[in-house]
Coordinates of C-alpha atoms in Angstrom, one line a residue:
X1 CA 17.3 8.2 15.9
X2 CA 17.2 11.6 17.4
X3 CA 16.8 14.7 15.2
X4 CA 15.1 12.9 12.2
X5 CA 11.8 14.3 11.1
X6 CA 9.4 12.2 9.2
X7 CA 7.5 14.2 6.5
X8 CA 4.5 12.9 4.6
X9 CA 5.2 13.8 1.0
X10 CA 2.3 14.2 -1.4
X11 CA 2.4 11.8 -4.3
X12 CA 0.3 10.2 -7.0
X13 CA 2.1 6.8 -6.7
X14 CA 0.5 5.9 -4.4
X15 CA -2.0 8.7 -3.9
X16 CA -1.1 10.5 -0.7
X17 CA -1.2 14.0 0.8
X18 CA -3.8 16.6 1.5
X19 CA -6.6 17.5 -0.9
X20 CA -4.8 20.7 -1.8
X21 CA -1.5 18.9 -2.4
X22 CA -3.1 16.2 -4.6
X23 CA -5.1 18.8 -6.5
X24 CA -1.9 20.6 -7.4
X25 CA -0.3 17.3 -8.5
X26 CA -3.3 16.4 -10.6
X27 CA -3.2 19.8 -12.4
X28 CA 0.4 19.2 -13.4
X29 CA -0.4 15.6 -14.3
X30 CA -3.3 16.6 -16.4
X31 CA -1.2 19.3 -18.2
X32 CA 1.6 17.0 -19.1
X33 CA 2.3 17.0 -22.9
X34 CA 2.8 13.2 -23.0
X35 CA 0.8 10.5 -21.3
X36 CA 2.2 10.4 -17.8
X37 CA 2.6 7.2 -15.6
X38 CA -0.7 5.9 -14.2
X39 CA -1.4 7.0 -10.6
X40 CA -2.0 4.4 -7.9
X41 CA -5.1 4.3 -5.7
X42 CA -5.3 2.0 -2.8
X43 CA -8.8 0.4 -2.3
X44 CA -10.5 0.8 1.0
X45 CA -10.1 -2.7 2.1
X46 CA -13.6 -2.6 3.7
X47 CA -14.0 -6.4 3.3
X48 CA -10.4 -7.5 3.4
X49 CA -7.0 -6.8 2.0
X50 CA -6.5 -3.4 0.1
X51 CA -5.3 -3.5 -3.5
X52 CA -3.2 -1.0 -5.4
X53 CA -5.1 0.1 -8.6
X54 CA -3.3 1.6 -11.6
X55 CA -5.4 4.4 -13.2
X56 CA -4.2 6.2 -16.3
X57 CA -4.9 9.8 -17.2
X58 CA -6.9 8.5 -20.2
X59 CA -9.1 6.4 -17.9
X60 CA -9.8 9.2 -15.4
X61 CA -10.5 11.7 -18.2
X62 CA -13.0 9.2 -19.7
X63 CA -14.7 8.6 -16.4
X64 CA -15.0 12.3 -15.6
X65 CA -16.3 13.2 -19.1
X66 CA -18.9 10.4 -18.9
X67 CA -20.2 11.7 -15.5
X68 CA -20.4 15.3 -16.8
X69 CA -22.4 14.1 -19.8
X70 CA -24.8 12.2 -17.6
X71 CA -25.3 15.0 -15.1
X72 CA -25.9 17.6 -17.8
X73 CA -22.6 19.4 -17.6
X74 CA -19.6 20.2 -15.3
X75 CA -20.0 22.3 -12.2
X76 CA -18.5 22.9 -8.8
X77 CA -18.0 20.2 -6.2
X78 CA -17.8 19.9 -2.5
X79 CA -15.2 17.5 -1.4
X80 CA -16.1 15.7 1.9
X81 CA -14.4 12.4 1.1
X82 CA -10.8 11.5 1.5
X83 CA -8.9 12.5 -1.7
X84 CA -6.8 9.4 -1.5
X85 CA -9.7 7.1 -2.4
X86 CA -11.3 7.0 -5.8
X87 CA -14.5 8.9 -5.0
X88 CA -12.6 11.8 -3.5
X89 CA -10.0 11.6 -6.3
X90 CA -12.7 11.9 -8.9
X91 CA -14.1 15.0 -7.3
X92 CA -10.7 16.6 -7.8
X93 CA -10.3 15.2 -11.4
X94 CA -13.7 16.5 -12.4
X95 CA -12.8 19.9 -10.9
X96 CA -9.5 20.0 -12.8
X97 CA -11.2 19.1 -16.1
X98 CA -14.0 21.6 -15.5
X99 CA -11.6 24.4 -14.5
X100 CA -13.4 24.9 -11.2
X101 CA -12.1 25.0 -7.7
X102 CA -13.6 22.4 -5.4
X103 CA -14.8 23.5 -2.0
X104 CA -13.1 21.4 0.7
X105 CA -15.5 20.7 3.5
X106 CA -13.9 21.6 6.9
X107 CA -17.1 22.0 8.9
X108 CA -20.5 20.7 8.2
X109 CA -22.1 20.4 4.7
X110 CA -24.2 23.5 5.2
X111 CA -21.1 25.7 5.7
X112 CA -19.4 24.2 2.7
X113 CA -22.4 24.7 0.5
X114 CA -22.4 28.4 1.3
X115 CA -19.0 28.7 -0.2
X116 CA -20.0 27.3 -3.6
X117 CA -20.2 30.0 -6.3
X118 CA -21.2 28.0 -9.5
X119 CA -24.7 27.5 -10.7
X120 CA -24.3 23.7 -11.0
X121 CA -23.4 22.2 -7.7
X122 CA -22.5 18.6 -6.8
X123 CA -21.5 16.5 -3.9
X124 CA -20.8 12.8 -3.4
X125 CA -21.7 10.9 -0.2
X126 CA -22.2 7.3 0.9
X127 CA -25.6 6.1 2.1
X128 CA -24.8 6.1 5.8
X129 CA -23.7 9.8 5.5
X130 CA -26.8 10.7 3.5
X131 CA -29.0 9.1 6.2
X132 CA -27.3 11.1 9.0
X133 CA -27.5 14.4 7.0
X134 CA -31.2 14.0 6.4
X135 CA -31.7 13.7 10.2
X136 CA -30.4 17.2 10.7
X137 CA -32.7 20.0 9.3
X138 CA -29.9 22.4 8.4
X139 CA -28.0 19.6 6.6
X140 CA -31.1 18.4 4.7
X141 CA -31.6 22.0 3.6
X142 CA -28.0 22.1 2.4
X143 CA -28.6 18.9 0.4
X144 CA -31.5 20.5 -1.3
X145 CA -29.3 23.2 -2.7
X146 CA -27.2 20.8 -4.8
X147 CA -28.0 20.2 -8.5
X148 CA -27.3 16.5 -7.9
X149 CA -26.2 14.4 -4.9
X150 CA -24.3 11.3 -5.9
X151 CA -24.7 8.4 -3.5
X152 CA -22.4 5.5 -3.9
X153 CA -20.0 3.1 -2.1
X154 CA -22.8 0.8 -1.1
X155 CA -26.4 0.0 -2.1
X156 CA -28.9 2.8 -1.6
X157 CA -32.0 1.5 0.2
X158 CA -35.3 2.4 -1.5
X159 CA -36.6 3.9 1.7
X160 CA -33.6 6.2 2.0
X161 CA -33.9 7.4 -1.5
X162 CA -37.6 8.0 -1.1
X163 CA -36.9 10.0 2.1
X164 CA -34.4 12.2 0.3
X165 CA -36.7 12.8 -2.7
X166 CA -39.6 13.6 -0.4
X167 CA -37.6 16.6 1.0
X168 CA -36.5 17.7 -2.4
X169 CA -33.0 16.2 -2.6
X170 CA -32.0 15.1 -6.2
X171 CA -30.3 11.8 -5.7
X172 CA -28.5 9.6 -8.2
X173 CA -27.3 6.2 -7.1
X174 CA -23.9 5.3 -8.5
X175 CA -22.2 2.0 -8.9
X176 CA -18.5 1.5 -9.6
X177 CA -15.2 1.0 -7.9
X178 CA -11.5 2.0 -8.0
X179 CA -11.0 -0.3 -11.0
X180 CA -13.6 1.6 -13.0
X181 CA -12.3 5.1 -12.1
X182 CA -15.3 5.5 -9.8
X183 CA -19.0 5.3 -10.5
X184 CA -19.8 4.2 -14.1
X185 CA -23.4 3.0 -13.7
X186 CA -25.9 5.6 -12.6
X187 CA -29.3 4.6 -11.4
X188 CA -28.8 1.2 -13.0
X189 CA -27.8 2.5 -16.4
X190 CA -24.2 2.5 -17.7
X191 CA -22.6 5.8 -18.5
X192 CA -21.8 6.6 -22.1
X193 CA -19.1 4.3 -23.4
X194 CA -19.6 1.7 -20.6
X195 CA -20.4 -1.9 -21.5
X196 CA -22.3 -4.0 -19.0
X197 CA -23.0 -7.8 -18.9
X198 CA -23.4 -10.6 -16.4
X199 CA -21.4 -13.9 -16.3
X200 CA -23.3 -17.2 -16.2
X201 CA -22.9 -17.1 -12.4
X202 CA -24.4 -13.6 -12.2
X203 CA -21.2 -11.6 -11.6
X204 CA -21.2 -8.1 -13.0
X205 CA -18.8 -7.4 -15.9
X206 CA -17.8 -3.9 -17.1
X207 CA -15.8 -2.6 -20.0
X208 CA -15.0 0.9 -21.3
X209 CA -12.2 3.5 -21.6
X210 CA -12.3 4.2 -17.8
X211 CA -11.0 0.8 -16.8
X212 CA -7.9 0.5 -14.8
X213 CA -4.6 -0.8 -16.2
X214 CA -4.2 -3.5 -13.6
X215 CA -3.0 -4.0 -10.0
X216 CA 0.4 -2.6 -9.2
X217 CA 2.9 -5.3 -8.9
X218 CA 0.3 -8.1 -9.0
X219 CA -0.1 -9.5 -12.6
X220 CA -1.7 -12.7 -11.3
X221 CA -4.6 -10.9 -9.6
X222 CA -4.9 -8.6 -12.6
X223 CA -5.2 -11.6 -15.0
X224 CA -8.0 -13.1 -12.8
X225 CA -10.3 -10.1 -13.4
X226 CA -9.2 -8.4 -16.6
X227 CA -9.7 -10.3 -19.9
X228 CA -10.6 -9.3 -23.4
X229 CA -11.3 -5.8 -22.4
X230 CA -13.8 -6.8 -19.6
X231 CA -13.4 -6.4 -15.9
X232 CA -15.2 -9.1 -13.9
X233 CA -16.2 -7.6 -10.5
X234 CA -16.7 -9.3 -7.2
X235 CA -20.4 -8.3 -7.2
X236 CA -23.5 -10.2 -8.2
X237 CA -26.3 -8.5 -10.1
X238 CA -29.4 -8.9 -12.2
X239 CA -30.8 -7.0 -15.2
X240 CA -34.4 -5.9 -15.0
X241 CA -36.9 -6.0 -17.8
X242 CA -36.0 -2.3 -18.5
X243 CA -32.3 -3.3 -18.7
X244 CA -31.4 -1.6 -15.5
X245 CA -28.8 -3.2 -13.3
X246 CA -29.7 -4.2 -9.8
X247 CA -26.6 -5.0 -7.6
X248 CA -27.4 -7.9 -5.3
X249 CA -24.2 -7.8 -3.2
X250 CA -20.7 -9.1 -3.2
X251 CA -20.0 -12.7 -4.2
X252 CA -18.6 -13.3 -0.7
X253 CA -21.5 -11.4 0.9
X254 CA -23.3 -14.7 1.6
X255 CA -23.4 -16.4 5.0
X256 CA -23.4 -20.2 4.7
X257 CA -25.2 -21.3 7.8
X258 CA -26.0 -25.0 8.3
X259 CA -25.6 -25.6 4.5
X260 CA -28.0 -22.7 3.7
X261 CA -26.7 -19.8 1.6
X262 CA -28.1 -16.7 3.3
X263 CA -27.7 -13.5 1.2
X264 CA -26.7 -10.8 3.7
X265 CA -28.0 -7.8 1.7
X266 CA -31.5 -9.3 1.5
X267 CA -31.7 -9.8 5.2
X268 CA -30.4 -6.3 5.9
X269 CA -32.9 -4.8 3.5
X270 CA -35.8 -6.5 5.3
X271 CA -34.5 -5.4 8.8
X272 CA -34.1 -1.9 7.5
X273 CA -37.8 -1.7 7.0
X274 CA -38.5 -2.3 10.8
X275 CA -39.5 1.0 12.5
X276 CA -37.0 0.3 15.3
X277 CA -34.0 0.0 13.0
X278 CA -32.1 3.1 11.9
X279 CA -29.1 1.5 10.3
X280 CA -28.2 -2.2 9.9
X281 CA -25.6 -4.4 8.3
X282 CA -25.6 -8.2 8.2
X283 CA -22.4 -10.3 8.5
X284 CA -21.4 -13.8 9.3
X285 CA -19.6 -15.1 12.4
X286 CA -18.0 -18.5 13.1
X287 CA -20.4 -20.9 14.8
X288 CA -19.4 -24.3 16.2
X289 CA -22.7 -25.9 15.2
X290 CA -23.8 -24.2 12.0
X291 CA -20.4 -23.3 10.6
X292 CA -21.4 -19.6 10.4
X293 CA -24.3 -17.8 12.0
X294 CA -26.2 -14.8 10.6
X295 CA -25.4 -11.6 12.7
X296 CA -27.4 -8.4 12.5
X297 CA -25.5 -5.3 13.6
X298 CA -28.1 -2.7 14.3
X299 CA -28.3 1.0 15.2
X300 CA -31.8 1.3 16.9
X301 CA -34.1 -0.5 19.3
X302 CA -35.0 -4.1 18.5
X303 CA -34.6 -7.4 20.2
X304 CA -33.2 -10.6 18.7
X305 CA -36.7 -12.2 18.8
X306 CA -38.3 -9.3 17.1
X307 CA -35.6 -9.2 14.4
X308 CA -36.0 -13.0 13.8
X309 CA -39.7 -12.8 13.5
X310 CA -39.6 -9.7 11.3
X311 CA -37.2 -11.4 8.8
X312 CA -39.2 -14.6 8.9
X313 CA -42.4 -12.8 7.9
X314 CA -41.1 -12.2 4.4
X315 CA -38.0 -14.4 4.0
X316 CA -37.1 -18.0 4.9
X317 CA -36.8 -18.6 8.6
X318 CA -33.3 -20.0 8.1
X319 CA -32.2 -16.5 6.9
X320 CA -33.3 -14.9 10.2
X321 CA -30.4 -13.5 12.3
X322 CA -29.3 -15.7 15.2
X323 CA -27.2 -13.0 16.9
X324 CA -27.9 -9.3 17.4
X325 CA -25.3 -6.6 18.0
X326 CA -26.6 -3.2 19.0
X327 CA -24.3 -0.3 18.4
X328 CA -24.7 3.5 18.9
X329 CA -23.5 3.9 15.3
X330 CA -22.0 1.8 12.6
X331 CA -18.2 1.9 12.4
X332 CA -17.0 3.7 9.3
X333 CA -13.7 3.8 7.3
X334 CA -12.1 7.1 6.4
X335 CA -13.9 7.1 3.1
X336 CA -17.3 6.8 4.8
X337 CA -17.9 3.1 3.9
X338 CA -19.0 0.8 6.6
X339 CA -16.1 -1.1 8.2
X340 CA -17.2 -4.7 7.9
X341 CA -14.1 -6.0 9.6
X342 CA -15.0 -3.9 12.7
X343 CA -18.6 -5.1 12.5
X344 CA -17.5 -8.7 12.8
X345 CA -15.5 -7.8 15.9
X346 CA -18.4 -6.0 17.6
X347 CA -19.6 -7.7 20.9
X348 CA -23.0 -9.4 21.0
X349 CA -25.8 -7.5 22.7
X350 CA -27.0 -8.8 26.1
X351 CA -30.0 -10.7 24.7
X352 CA -28.5 -11.2 21.3
X353 CA -26.2 -14.2 21.6
X354 CA -26.8 -16.9 19.0
X355 CA -25.2 -20.3 19.4
X356 CA -27.6 -23.2 19.4
X357 CA -30.9 -21.3 18.9
X358 CA -33.5 -23.2 16.9
X359 CA -34.2 -22.3 13.4

């Protein structure tokens, strides 16, 4: 229909618009005299279908206050994540509650860091971004200028954390999701007010004032994960002797190959220690013989044979990848998380086809 212009209207239900637009809406939302309607955040859908998460003002306030308490106080934030996902949203919420103006990153991190004026300075990144920033001297220098760098959205490999700390970057690994108003477990320890437990099957359960109200328009799915004040996540974990949580991966992050359950995160962690591997993710692909085969998607220089032998040196041979896909870089979603759907669609490398290879 000629003459009609479609305009993207900023909104909190669902969260949409530019960072500046959403910030203005949040300030009005926060200032409302009565409890406003919950806002709606769409999950990233990195592993499948997105969900619409209802987050109340009470929950977001509780989440932000707990973070400020753990970090030692509020400060000024650089926003380099999409404001329509929970990590970016929380940067804006924390800024509203602290009475500070976030710096919206429009160039590189170094340029954004120069525009910060507060003494306490924070930024949130995902592990893949952190790795790439550390590879650039000017960006690594910018990272050093922050009071704390929060790293979340995926597991933080030990070698990546060590590399950051070796150059003077103060890193805190966060665990949480949209349903918990963002990160609520920092370096394995719950934030103030957060309850943490494991089910008999090892699934992580969380409770606290920052929990979501449910999934918008989906009471069945809500009832599956919310009960008696506890949110049962889709992640597996274990508690160490010191009580710290170690996240082992998603419940569905297991490749069942020939009747063997292969934990993809463990295989990826082993491959990540190979000198020829810069970045890696492990996924499953349909296989006519084994049901699924283990696929290593790698940024770096390694052959399938090398990858299989490297894994088999420390882990069961049946866990070794049977297909290799080499990419110039891992595909990312808008929020910086690895796009696992795109990983599964990546073509095999010339010498990396699996199929009927022997175990």
